[in-house]
Amino acid sequence: MATAAETDAMRRAITLAARGLGATSPNPVVGCVILDAAGEQAGEGFHQRAGGPHAEIHALRAAGERARGGTALVTLEPCNHTGRTGPCAQALVDAGVRRVVYAVGDPNPQATGGADTLRAAGVQVEQGLLADEAETGNTAWLTSVRLGRPYVLWKYAATLDGRIAAADATSRWITSPEARADVHRLRAEADAVVVGSGTARADDPQLGARGIEGATQPLRVVVDTGATAVRPGARVLDGSAPTLVAVAADAEAGHLPEEAVLRLPRAAAGPGLDVDALLAALHARGIRSVLLEGGPVLAGSFVAAGAVDTVVGYLAPVLLGSGPAALADAGISTISQALRLDVTETVRIGPDLRITAAPVPARKGN
């Protein structure tokens, strides 16, 4: 049974883990706090970047000899394999840690087994402390491991009546500077930002994470089926971050940098590219989280493919009455097929409202 000090330490570890968002893929975000034998904090750390020391190693180095006989609080089961770094489970054993409490078990078959290694060495092990909080903080990586594709967060900004632009296509700006700054936070936390050809034509977006100190720039992806929207000189090709332009296998893309072209099969039904093939190609490149920024046609294809894990809508207190809606055809033709969402958070961002929701699994018989 965890003590109050251990619970506080685990909550601190969850906070630390979040500092690694956007910088650790294909690894998870992990935080660790070491308590000494007297229950006082001796060290802490988090996984800062892929290929670098894991959270436990940072925390053990900070704790030094005070780790011996102490307790490690870790947001994810300590790894049990040697990759670019050694197994954290063995490092905890070698440091003389007496007890390890971790929040979430590691679903990665290549890394799991750390708890068994610890127990075999005589270390007390407990799982599940603040598991829901730790799972939420690591949801992108956990989703990618469990589903074998990147986690997808669809973000949109709209008026209160659901319009993303006016009838004349003007859209700058529907939401406030505060909301737009918050979107850059989402970009900084994602491995890739994905937009469609409509957005590329209308906005010529740069798609970088701006105003976020120390941000790792996400991979910029434009889904441009016919290779007609991204032209030489486009801001997305400015070299400030890696870029992929996803085009159909038969598209003429000689005007694009060869290294930026990603050829994919067309969708079996409807326009555009095969969403599953796109996500598989990104996953193969180590992408574990995707921020889908639009527009409505591309968002509709992701929803139709069942490839949206979280929806974040920024709603401005504005009415337009006409103009394009946030979501185009998503293969939903009747109310019984509606994708129901569970609202997990509502936050005021400047004058706007940010709503976060997740699809509710369909019940049998519906």
PDB file of N, CA and C in Angstrom, residues 71-172:
ATOM      1  N   THR A  71      13.104   4.024  -2.333  1.00  0.00           N
ATOM      2  CA  THR A  71      11.954   3.656  -3.169  1.00  0.00           C
ATOM      3  C   THR A  71      11.966   4.490  -4.445  1.00  0.00           C
ATOM      4  N   ALA A  72      11.718   3.835  -5.571  1.00  0.00           N
ATOM      5  CA  ALA A  72      11.613   4.527  -6.857  1.00  0.00           C
ATOM      6  C   ALA A  72      10.150   4.578  -7.267  1.00  0.00           C
ATOM      7  N   LEU A  73       9.681   5.773  -7.576  1.00  0.00           N
ATOM      8  CA  LEU A  73       8.327   5.961  -8.101  1.00  0.00           C
ATOM      9  C   LEU A  73       8.467   6.286  -9.584  1.00  0.00           C
ATOM     10  N   VAL A  74       7.893   5.441 -10.450  1.00  0.00           N
ATOM     11  CA  VAL A  74       8.073   5.571 -11.896  1.00  0.00           C
ATOM     12  C   VAL A  74       6.699   5.528 -12.569  1.00  0.00           C
ATOM     13  N   THR A  75       6.510   6.376 -13.569  1.00  0.00           N
ATOM     14  CA  THR A  75       5.204   6.444 -14.221  1.00  0.00           C
ATOM     15  C   THR A  75       4.928   5.240 -15.121  1.00  0.00           C
ATOM     16  N   LEU A  76       5.985   4.575 -15.600  1.00  0.00           N
ATOM     17  CA  LEU A  76       5.846   3.417 -16.473  1.00  0.00           C
ATOM     18  C   LEU A  76       6.763   2.311 -15.960  1.00  0.00           C
ATOM     19  N   GLU A  77       6.333   1.074 -16.101  1.00  0.00           N
ATOM     20  CA  GLU A  77       7.141  -0.076 -15.668  1.00  0.00           C
ATOM     21  C   GLU A  77       8.565   0.052 -16.207  1.00  0.00           C
ATOM     22  N   PRO A  78       9.574  -0.047 -15.346  1.00  0.00           N
ATOM     23  CA  PRO A  78      10.954   0.068 -15.818  1.00  0.00           C
ATOM     24  C   PRO A  78      11.256  -0.936 -16.925  1.00  0.00           C
ATOM     25  N   CYS A  79      11.971  -0.478 -17.943  1.00  0.00           N
ATOM     26  CA  CYS A  79      12.229  -1.329 -19.105  1.00  0.00           C
ATOM     27  C   CYS A  79      13.179  -2.457 -18.749  1.00  0.00           C
ATOM     28  N   ASN A  80      13.126  -3.505 -19.571  1.00  0.00           N
ATOM     29  CA  ASN A  80      13.888  -4.714 -19.285  1.00  0.00           C
ATOM     30  C   ASN A  80      14.755  -5.119 -20.468  1.00  0.00           C
ATOM     31  N   HIS A  81      15.047  -4.166 -21.366  1.00  0.00           N
ATOM     32  CA  HIS A  81      15.810  -4.534 -22.547  1.00  0.00           C
ATOM     33  C   HIS A  81      16.940  -3.544 -22.773  1.00  0.00           C
ATOM     34  N   THR A  82      17.890  -3.969 -23.585  1.00  0.00           N
ATOM     35  CA  THR A  82      19.006  -3.110 -23.947  1.00  0.00           C
ATOM     36  C   THR A  82      18.807  -2.627 -25.377  1.00  0.00           C
ATOM     37  N   GLY A  83      18.631  -1.320 -25.517  1.00  0.00           N
ATOM     38  CA  GLY A  83      18.538  -0.710 -26.844  1.00  0.00           C
ATOM     39  C   GLY A  83      19.690   0.263 -26.973  1.00  0.00           C
ATOM     40  N   ARG A  84      19.346   1.548 -27.175  1.00  0.00           N
ATOM     41  CA  ARG A  84      20.399   2.564 -27.184  1.00  0.00           C
ATOM     42  C   ARG A  84      20.880   2.860 -25.770  1.00  0.00           C
ATOM     43  N   THR A  85      20.088   2.424 -24.788  1.00  0.00           N
ATOM     44  CA  THR A  85      20.483   2.524 -23.373  1.00  0.00           C
ATOM     45  C   THR A  85      20.256   1.168 -22.722  1.00  0.00           C
ATOM     46  N   GLY A  86      20.797   0.996 -21.510  1.00  0.00           N
ATOM     47  CA  GLY A  86      20.657  -0.279 -20.821  1.00  0.00           C
ATOM     48  C   GLY A  86      19.317  -0.418 -20.131  1.00  0.00           C
ATOM     49  N   PRO A  87      19.014  -1.607 -19.604  1.00  0.00           N
ATOM     50  CA  PRO A  87      17.738  -1.860 -18.931  1.00  0.00           C
ATOM     51  C   PRO A  87      17.636  -1.120 -17.599  1.00  0.00           C
ATOM     52  N   CYS A  88      16.561  -0.374 -17.432  1.00  0.00           N
ATOM     53  CA  CYS A  88      16.392   0.410 -16.208  1.00  0.00           C
ATOM     54  C   CYS A  88      16.119  -0.476 -14.992  1.00  0.00           C
ATOM     55  N   ALA A  89      15.468  -1.610 -15.220  1.00  0.00           N
ATOM     56  CA  ALA A  89      15.194  -2.508 -14.097  1.00  0.00           C
ATOM     57  C   ALA A  89      16.500  -2.946 -13.428  1.00  0.00           C
ATOM     58  N   GLN A  90      17.488  -3.291 -14.242  1.00  0.00           N
ATOM     59  CA  GLN A  90      18.776  -3.721 -13.685  1.00  0.00           C
ATOM     60  C   GLN A  90      19.492  -2.554 -13.023  1.00  0.00           C
ATOM     61  N   ALA A  91      19.355  -1.352 -13.576  1.00  0.00           N
ATOM     62  CA  ALA A  91      19.990  -0.181 -12.969  1.00  0.00           C
ATOM     63  C   ALA A  91      19.433   0.081 -11.577  1.00  0.00           C
ATOM     64  N   LEU A  92      18.137  -0.116 -11.396  1.00  0.00           N
ATOM     65  CA  LEU A  92      17.525   0.066 -10.077  1.00  0.00           C
ATOM     66  C   LEU A  92      18.034  -0.990  -9.100  1.00  0.00           C
ATOM     67  N   VAL A  93      18.179  -2.217  -9.585  1.00  0.00           N
ATOM     68  CA  VAL A  93      18.725  -3.284  -8.738  1.00  0.00           C
ATOM     69  C   VAL A  93      20.158  -2.952  -8.327  1.00  0.00           C
ATOM     70  N   ASP A  94      20.979  -2.554  -9.296  1.00  0.00           N
ATOM     71  CA  ASP A  94      22.384  -2.257  -9.021  1.00  0.00           C
ATOM     72  C   ASP A  94      22.547  -1.087  -8.049  1.00  0.00           C
ATOM     73  N   ALA A  95      21.567  -0.173  -8.058  1.00  0.00           N
ATOM     74  CA  ALA A  95      21.641   0.990  -7.166  1.00  0.00           C
ATOM     75  C   ALA A  95      21.197   0.662  -5.749  1.00  0.00           C
ATOM     76  N   GLY A  96      20.688  -0.557  -5.543  1.00  0.00           N
ATOM     77  CA  GLY A  96      20.283  -0.957  -4.201  1.00  0.00           C
ATOM     78  C   GLY A  96      18.904  -0.464  -3.790  1.00  0.00           C
ATOM     79  N   VAL A  97      18.071  -0.079  -4.773  1.00  0.00           N
ATOM     80  CA  VAL A  97      16.706   0.357  -4.443  1.00  0.00           C
ATOM     81  C   VAL A  97      15.942  -0.809  -3.831  1.00  0.00           C
ATOM     82  N   ARG A  98      15.248  -0.537  -2.734  1.00  0.00           N
ATOM     83  CA  ARG A  98      14.533  -1.596  -2.006  1.00  0.00           C
ATOM     84  C   ARG A  98      13.130  -1.834  -2.546  1.00  0.00           C
ATOM     85  N   ARG A  99      12.504  -0.787  -3.061  1.00  0.00           N
ATOM     86  CA  ARG A  99      11.100  -0.869  -3.465  1.00  0.00           C
ATOM     87  C   ARG A  99      10.877  -0.029  -4.719  1.00  0.00           C
ATOM     88  N   VAL A 100      10.067  -0.549  -5.642  1.00  0.00           N
ATOM     89  CA  VAL A 100       9.730   0.167  -6.870  1.00  0.00           C
ATOM     90  C   VAL A 100       8.208   0.188  -7.006  1.00  0.00           C
ATOM     91  N   VAL A 101       7.669   1.380  -7.170  1.00  0.00           N
ATOM     92  CA  VAL A 101       6.241   1.554  -7.400  1.00  0.00           C
ATOM     93  C   VAL A 101       6.090   2.197  -8.782  1.00  0.00           C
ATOM     94  N   TYR A 102       5.376   1.523  -9.678  1.00  0.00           N
ATOM     95  CA  TYR A 102       5.163   2.105 -11.003  1.00  0.00           C
ATOM     96  C   TYR A 102       3.671   2.185 -11.284  1.00  0.00           C
ATOM     97  N   ALA A 103       3.303   3.143 -12.129  1.00  0.00           N
ATOM     98  CA  ALA A 103       1.887   3.428 -12.359  1.00  0.00           C
ATOM     99  C   ALA A 103       1.267   2.522 -13.410  1.00  0.00           C
ATOM    100  N   VAL A 104       1.916   2.396 -14.573  1.00  0.00           N
ATOM    101  CA  VAL A 104       1.327   1.695 -15.720  1.00  0.00           C
ATOM    102  C   VAL A 104       2.290   0.621 -16.207  1.00  0.00           C
ATOM    103  N   GLY A 105       1.763  -0.559 -16.495  1.00  0.00           N
ATOM    104  CA  GLY A 105       2.580  -1.619 -17.056  1.00  0.00           C
ATOM    105  C   GLY A 105       2.998  -1.297 -18.477  1.00  0.00           C
ATOM    106  N   ASP A 106       4.162  -1.776 -18.888  1.00  0.00           N
ATOM    107  CA  ASP A 106       4.688  -1.510 -20.228  1.00  0.00           C
ATOM    108  C   ASP A 106       4.093  -2.506 -21.217  1.00  0.00           C
ATOM    109  N   PRO A 107       3.278  -2.033 -22.200  1.00  0.00           N
ATOM    110  CA  PRO A 107       2.674  -2.960 -23.162  1.00  0.00           C
ATOM    111  C   PRO A 107       3.599  -3.343 -24.307  1.00  0.00           C
ATOM    112  N   ASN A 108       4.779  -2.714 -24.363  1.00  0.00           N
ATOM    113  CA  ASN A 108       5.727  -3.002 -25.439  1.00  0.00           C
ATOM    114  C   ASN A 108       6.372  -4.366 -25.204  1.00  0.00           C
ATOM    115  N   PRO A 109       6.123  -5.348 -26.064  1.00  0.00           N
ATOM    116  CA  PRO A 109       6.672  -6.694 -25.817  1.00  0.00           C
ATOM    117  C   PRO A 109       8.186  -6.740 -25.793  1.00  0.00           C
ATOM    118  N   GLN A 110       8.856  -5.745 -26.398  1.00  0.00           N
ATOM    119  CA  GLN A 110      10.318  -5.720 -26.405  1.00  0.00           C
ATOM    120  C   GLN A 110      10.897  -5.205 -25.096  1.00  0.00           C
ATOM    121  N   ALA A 111      10.083  -4.490 -24.314  1.00  0.00           N
ATOM    122  CA  ALA A 111      10.615  -3.847 -23.109  1.00  0.00           C
ATOM    123  C   ALA A 111       9.999  -4.361 -21.821  1.00  0.00           C
ATOM    124  N   THR A 112       8.884  -5.101 -21.913  1.00  0.00           N
ATOM    125  CA  THR A 112       8.196  -5.528 -20.707  1.00  0.00           C
ATOM    126  C   THR A 112       9.018  -6.565 -19.952  1.00  0.00           C
ATOM    127  N   GLY A 113       8.631  -6.822 -18.713  1.00  0.00           N
ATOM    128  CA  GLY A 113       9.340  -7.800 -17.892  1.00  0.00           C
ATOM    129  C   GLY A 113      10.201  -7.177 -16.828  1.00  0.00           C
ATOM    130  N   GLY A 114      10.223  -5.849 -16.772  1.00  0.00           N
ATOM    131  CA  GLY A 114      11.035  -5.184 -15.761  1.00  0.00           C
ATOM    132  C   GLY A 114      10.593  -5.516 -14.352  1.00  0.00           C
ATOM    133  N   ALA A 115       9.290  -5.611 -14.135  1.00  0.00           N
ATOM    134  CA  ALA A 115       8.782  -5.937 -12.802  1.00  0.00           C
ATOM    135  C   ALA A 115       9.252  -7.319 -12.360  1.00  0.00           C
ATOM    136  N   ASP A 116       9.263  -8.267 -13.294  1.00  0.00           N
ATOM    137  CA  ASP A 116       9.712  -9.627 -12.958  1.00  0.00           C
ATOM    138  C   ASP A 116      11.195  -9.635 -12.605  1.00  0.00           C
ATOM    139  N   THR A 117      11.990  -8.872 -13.340  1.00  0.00           N
ATOM    140  CA  THR A 117      13.421  -8.788 -13.047  1.00  0.00           C
ATOM    141  C   THR A 117      13.653  -8.203 -11.658  1.00  0.00           C
ATOM    142  N   LEU A 118      12.900  -7.177 -11.317  1.00  0.00           N
ATOM    143  CA  LEU A 118      13.030  -6.555  -9.999  1.00  0.00           C
ATOM    144  C   LEU A 118      12.658  -7.531  -8.891  1.00  0.00           C
ATOM    145  N   ARG A 119      11.535  -8.230  -9.063  1.00  0.00           N
ATOM    146  CA  ARG A 119      11.108  -9.190  -8.034  1.00  0.00           C
ATOM    147  C   ARG A 119      12.132 -10.313  -7.868  1.00  0.00           C
ATOM    148  N   ALA A 120      12.668 -10.780  -8.993  1.00  0.00           N
ATOM    149  CA  ALA A 120      13.653 -11.862  -8.931  1.00  0.00           C
ATOM    150  C   ALA A 120      14.899 -11.443  -8.162  1.00  0.00           C
ATOM    151  N   ALA A 121      15.164 -10.144  -8.127  1.00  0.00           N
ATOM    152  CA  ALA A 121      16.332  -9.629  -7.405  1.00  0.00           C
ATOM    153  C   ALA A 121      15.986  -9.266  -5.961  1.00  0.00           C
ATOM    154  N   GLY A 122      14.759  -9.544  -5.532  1.00  0.00           N
ATOM    155  CA  GLY A 122      14.369  -9.279  -4.157  1.00  0.00           C
ATOM    156  C   GLY A 122      13.815  -7.887  -3.909  1.00  0.00           C
ATOM    157  N   VAL A 123      13.529  -7.148  -4.974  1.00  0.00           N
ATOM    158  CA  VAL A 123      12.980  -5.800  -4.825  1.00  0.00           C
ATOM    159  C   VAL A 123      11.457  -5.888  -4.679  1.00  0.00           C
ATOM    160  N   GLN A 124      10.893  -5.143  -3.734  1.00  0.00           N
ATOM    161  CA  GLN A 124       9.441  -5.079  -3.594  1.00  0.00           C
ATOM    162  C   GLN A 124       8.878  -4.254  -4.760  1.00  0.00           C
ATOM    163  N   VAL A 125       7.814  -4.751  -5.375  1.00  0.00           N
ATOM    164  CA  VAL A 125       7.251  -4.089  -6.554  1.00  0.00           C
ATOM    165  C   VAL A 125       5.745  -3.918  -6.365  1.00  0.00           C
ATOM    166  N   GLU A 126       5.273  -2.733  -6.699  1.00  0.00           N
ATOM    167  CA  GLU A 126       3.841  -2.452  -6.651  1.00  0.00           C
ATOM    168  C   GLU A 126       3.436  -1.706  -7.911  1.00  0.00           C
ATOM    169  N   GLN A 127       2.305  -2.084  -8.493  1.00  0.00           N
ATOM    170  CA  GLN A 127       1.815  -1.454  -9.729  1.00  0.00           C
ATOM    171  C   GLN A 127       0.476  -0.775  -9.474  1.00  0.00           C
ATOM    172  N   GLY A 128       0.218   0.334 -10.206  1.00  0.00           N
ATOM    173  CA  GLY A 128      -1.122   0.904 -10.244  1.00  0.00           C
ATOM    174  C   GLY A 128      -1.317   2.220  -9.531  1.00  0.00           C
ATOM    175  N   LEU A 129      -0.310   2.739  -8.848  1.00  0.00           N
ATOM    176  CA  LEU A 129      -0.469   4.001  -8.137  1.00  0.00           C
ATOM    177  C   LEU A 129      -0.670   5.143  -9.144  1.00  0.00           C
ATOM    178  N   LEU A 130      -1.798   5.848  -9.036  1.00  0.00           N
ATOM    179  CA  LEU A 130      -2.154   6.955  -9.936  1.00  0.00           C
ATOM    180  C   LEU A 130      -2.088   6.524 -11.399  1.00  0.00           C
ATOM    181  N   ALA A 131      -2.546   5.298 -11.663  1.00  0.00           N
ATOM    182  CA  ALA A 131      -2.445   4.736 -13.006  1.00  0.00           C
ATOM    183  C   ALA A 131      -3.223   5.557 -14.036  1.00  0.00           C
ATOM    184  N   ASP A 132      -4.415   6.010 -13.681  1.00  0.00           N
ATOM    185  CA  ASP A 132      -5.221   6.760 -14.646  1.00  0.00           C
ATOM    186  C   ASP A 132      -4.532   8.066 -15.041  1.00  0.00           C
ATOM    187  N   GLU A 133      -3.959   8.766 -14.052  1.00  0.00           N
ATOM    188  CA  GLU A 133      -3.271  10.023 -14.348  1.00  0.00           C
ATOM    189  C   GLU A 133      -2.041   9.785 -15.220  1.00  0.00           C
ATOM    190  N   ALA A 134      -1.294   8.740 -14.899  1.00  0.00           N
ATOM    191  CA  ALA A 134      -0.088   8.437 -15.671  1.00  0.00           C
ATOM    192  C   ALA A 134      -0.448   7.984 -17.078  1.00  0.00           C
ATOM    193  N   GLU A 135      -1.529   7.229 -17.214  1.00  0.00           N
ATOM    194  CA  GLU A 135      -1.957   6.770 -18.543  1.00  0.00           C
ATOM    195  C   GLU A 135      -2.364   7.962 -19.401  1.00  0.00           C
ATOM    196  N   THR A 136      -3.079   8.905 -18.814  1.00  0.00           N
ATOM    197  CA  THR A 136      -3.494  10.096 -19.556  1.00  0.00           C
ATOM    198  C   THR A 136      -2.283  10.868 -20.061  1.00  0.00           C
ATOM    199  N   GLY A 137      -1.274  11.002 -19.226  1.00  0.00           N
ATOM    200  CA  GLY A 137      -0.080  11.742 -19.622  1.00  0.00           C
ATOM    201  C   GLY A 137       0.730  11.058 -20.702  1.00  0.00           C
ATOM    202  N   ASN A 138       0.561   9.747 -20.840  1.00  0.00           N
ATOM    203  CA  ASN A 138       1.342   8.975 -21.818  1.00  0.00           C
ATOM    204  C   ASN A 138       0.442   8.355 -22.878  1.00  0.00           C
ATOM    205  N   THR A 139      -0.745   8.936 -23.054  1.00  0.00           N
ATOM    206  CA  THR A 139      -1.748   8.301 -23.908  1.00  0.00           C
ATOM    207  C   THR A 139      -1.303   8.152 -25.350  1.00  0.00           C
ATOM    208  N   ALA A 140      -0.524   9.098 -25.869  1.00  0.00           N
ATOM    209  CA  ALA A 140      -0.105   9.004 -27.270  1.00  0.00           C
ATOM    210  C   ALA A 140       0.751   7.769 -27.489  1.00  0.00           C
ATOM    211  N   TRP A 141       1.763   7.587 -26.673  1.00  0.00           N
ATOM    212  CA  TRP A 141       2.667   6.446 -26.858  1.00  0.00           C
ATOM    213  C   TRP A 141       1.939   5.134 -26.585  1.00  0.00           C
ATOM    214  N   LEU A 142       1.150   5.082 -25.530  1.00  0.00           N
ATOM    215  CA  LEU A 142       0.421   3.859 -25.200  1.00  0.00           C
ATOM    216  C   LEU A 142      -0.539   3.478 -26.325  1.00  0.00           C
ATOM    217  N   THR A 143      -1.221   4.468 -26.888  1.00  0.00           N
ATOM    218  CA  THR A 143      -2.123   4.195 -28.003  1.00  0.00           C
ATOM    219  C   THR A 143      -1.357   3.649 -29.194  1.00  0.00           C
ATOM    220  N   SER A 144      -0.214   4.233 -29.485  1.00  0.00           N
ATOM    221  CA  SER A 144       0.564   3.795 -30.647  1.00  0.00           C
ATOM    222  C   SER A 144       1.042   2.356 -30.485  1.00  0.00           C
ATOM    223  N   VAL A 145       1.422   1.975 -29.275  1.00  0.00           N
ATOM    224  CA  VAL A 145       1.881   0.603 -29.039  1.00  0.00           C
ATOM    225  C   VAL A 145       0.715  -0.371 -29.152  1.00  0.00           C
ATOM    226  N   ARG A 146      -0.404  -0.013 -28.569  1.00  0.00           N
ATOM    227  CA  ARG A 146      -1.552  -0.920 -28.543  1.00  0.00           C
ATOM    228  C   ARG A 146      -2.207  -1.074 -29.904  1.00  0.00           C
ATOM    229  N   LEU A 147      -2.221  -0.006 -30.716  1.00  0.00           N
ATOM    230  CA  LEU A 147      -2.911  -0.048 -32.006  1.00  0.00           C
ATOM    231  C   LEU A 147      -1.963  -0.237 -33.188  1.00  0.00           C
ATOM    232  N   GLY A 148      -0.672  -0.060 -32.960  1.00  0.00           N
ATOM    233  CA  GLY A 148       0.280  -0.221 -34.053  1.00  0.00           C
ATOM    234  C   GLY A 148       0.231   0.898 -35.072  1.00  0.00           C
ATOM    235  N   ARG A 149      -0.248   2.045 -34.672  1.00  0.00           N
ATOM    236  CA  ARG A 149      -0.283   3.236 -35.524  1.00  0.00           C
ATOM    237  C   ARG A 149      -0.144   4.457 -34.634  1.00  0.00           C
ATOM    238  N   PRO A 150       0.180   5.623 -35.192  1.00  0.00           N
ATOM    239  CA  PRO A 150       0.282   6.807 -34.345  1.00  0.00           C
ATOM    240  C   PRO A 150      -1.068   7.189 -33.723  1.00  0.00           C
ATOM    241  N   TYR A 151      -0.991   7.731 -32.550  1.00  0.00           N
ATOM    242  CA  TYR A 151      -2.144   8.366 -31.900  1.00  0.00           C
ATOM    243  C   TYR A 151      -2.485   9.622 -32.687  1.00  0.00           C
ATOM    244  N   VAL A 152      -3.781   9.874 -32.905  1.00  0.00           N
ATOM    245  CA  VAL A 152      -4.202  11.013 -33.708  1.00  0.00           C
ATOM    246  C   VAL A 152      -5.091  11.940 -32.889  1.00  0.00           C
ATOM    247  N   LEU A 153      -4.668  13.184 -32.773  1.00  0.00           N
ATOM    248  CA  LEU A 153      -5.464  14.232 -32.145  1.00  0.00           C
ATOM    249  C   LEU A 153      -5.904  15.180 -33.256  1.00  0.00           C
ATOM    250  N   TRP A 154      -7.228  15.277 -33.464  1.00  0.00           N
ATOM    251  CA  TRP A 154      -7.751  16.202 -34.465  1.00  0.00           C
ATOM    252  C   TRP A 154      -8.097  17.517 -33.785  1.00  0.00           C
ATOM    253  N   LYS A 155      -7.473  18.579 -34.255  1.00  0.00           N
ATOM    254  CA  LYS A 155      -7.718  19.921 -33.734  1.00  0.00           C
ATOM    255  C   LYS A 155      -8.395  20.765 -34.799  1.00  0.00           C
ATOM    256  N   TYR A 156      -9.388  21.527 -34.373  1.00  0.00           N
ATOM    257  CA  TYR A 156      -9.995  22.495 -35.286  1.00  0.00           C
ATOM    258  C   TYR A 156     -10.382  23.740 -34.510  1.00  0.00           C
ATOM    259  N   ALA A 157     -10.561  24.833 -35.231  1.00  0.00           N
ATOM    260  CA  ALA A 157     -11.025  26.083 -34.640  1.00  0.00           C
ATOM    261  C   ALA A 157     -12.257  26.519 -35.416  1.00  0.00           C
ATOM    262  N   ALA A 158     -13.315  26.874 -34.710  1.00  0.00           N
ATOM    263  CA  ALA A 158     -14.572  27.182 -35.376  1.00  0.00           C
ATOM    264  C   ALA A 158     -15.358  28.228 -34.606  1.00  0.00           C
ATOM    265  N   THR A 159     -16.342  28.776 -35.299  1.00  0.00           N
ATOM    266  CA  THR A 159     -17.297  29.667 -34.645  1.00  0.00           C
ATOM    267  C   THR A 159     -18.256  28.830 -33.810  1.00  0.00           C
ATOM    268  N   LEU A 160     -19.082  29.513 -33.040  1.00  0.00           N
ATOM    269  CA  LEU A 160     -20.026  28.798 -32.199  1.00  0.00           C
ATOM    270  C   LEU A 160     -21.042  28.019 -33.034  1.00  0.00           C
ATOM    271  N   ASP A 161     -21.265  28.432 -34.269  1.00  0.00           N
ATOM    272  CA  ASP A 161     -22.163  27.682 -35.141  1.00  0.00           C
ATOM    273  C   ASP A 161     -21.395  26.738 -36.075  1.00  0.00           C
ATOM    274  N   GLY A 162     -20.168  26.411 -35.710  1.00  0.00           N
ATOM    275  CA  GLY A 162     -19.435  25.338 -36.373  1.00  0.00           C
ATOM    276  C   GLY A 162     -18.767  25.676 -37.683  1.00  0.00           C
ATOM    277  N   ARG A 163     -18.570  26.956 -38.000  1.00  0.00           N
ATOM    278  CA  ARG A 163     -17.947  27.353 -39.257  1.00  0.00           C
ATOM    279  C   ARG A 163     -16.447  27.598 -39.068  1.00  0.00           C
ATOM    280  N   ILE A 164     -15.656  27.130 -40.033  1.00  0.00           N
ATOM    281  CA  ILE A 164     -14.212  27.340 -39.940  1.00  0.00           C
ATOM    282  C   ILE A 164     -13.758  28.487 -40.837  1.00  0.00           C
ATOM    283  N   ALA A 165     -14.684  29.036 -41.595  1.00  0.00           N
ATOM    284  CA  ALA A 165     -14.394  30.187 -42.450  1.00  0.00           C
ATOM    285  C   ALA A 165     -15.719  30.809 -42.862  1.00  0.00           C
ATOM    286  N   ALA A 166     -15.645  32.048 -43.370  1.00  0.00           N
ATOM    287  CA  ALA A 166     -16.847  32.712 -43.861  1.00  0.00           C
ATOM    288  C   ALA A 166     -17.173  32.227 -45.271  1.00  0.00           C
ATOM    289  N   ALA A 167     -18.287  32.692 -45.806  1.00  0.00           N
ATOM    290  CA  ALA A 167     -18.709  32.273 -47.140  1.00  0.00           C
ATOM    291  C   ALA A 167     -17.700  32.659 -48.209  1.00  0.00           C
ATOM    292  N   ASP A 168     -16.930  33.739 -47.975  1.00  0.00           N
ATOM    293  CA  ASP A 168     -15.925  34.163 -48.959  1.00  0.00           C
ATOM    294  C   ASP A 168     -14.564  33.526 -48.712  1.00  0.00           C
ATOM    295  N   ALA A 169     -14.523  32.526 -47.796  1.00  0.00           N
ATOM    296  CA  ALA A 169     -13.320  31.741 -47.474  1.00  0.00           C
ATOM    297  C   ALA A 169     -12.369  32.439 -46.518  1.00  0.00           C
ATOM    298  N   THR A 170     -12.673  33.660 -46.070  1.00  0.00           N
ATOM    299  CA  THR A 170     -11.799  34.307 -45.085  1.00  0.00           C
ATOM    300  C   THR A 170     -11.952  33.613 -43.728  1.00  0.00           C
ATOM    301  N   SER A 171     -10.821  33.463 -43.031  1.00  0.00           N
ATOM    302  CA  SER A 171     -10.858  32.770 -41.743  1.00  0.00           C
ATOM    303  C   SER A 171      -9.920  33.366 -40.705  1.00  0.00           C
ATOM    304  N   ARG A 172      -9.159  34.380 -41.048  1.00  0.00           N
ATOM    305  CA  ARG A 172      -8.207  34.974 -40.105  1.00  0.00           C
ATOM    306  C   ARG A 172      -8.759  36.274 -39.539  1.00  0.00           C
TER     307      ARG A 172
END
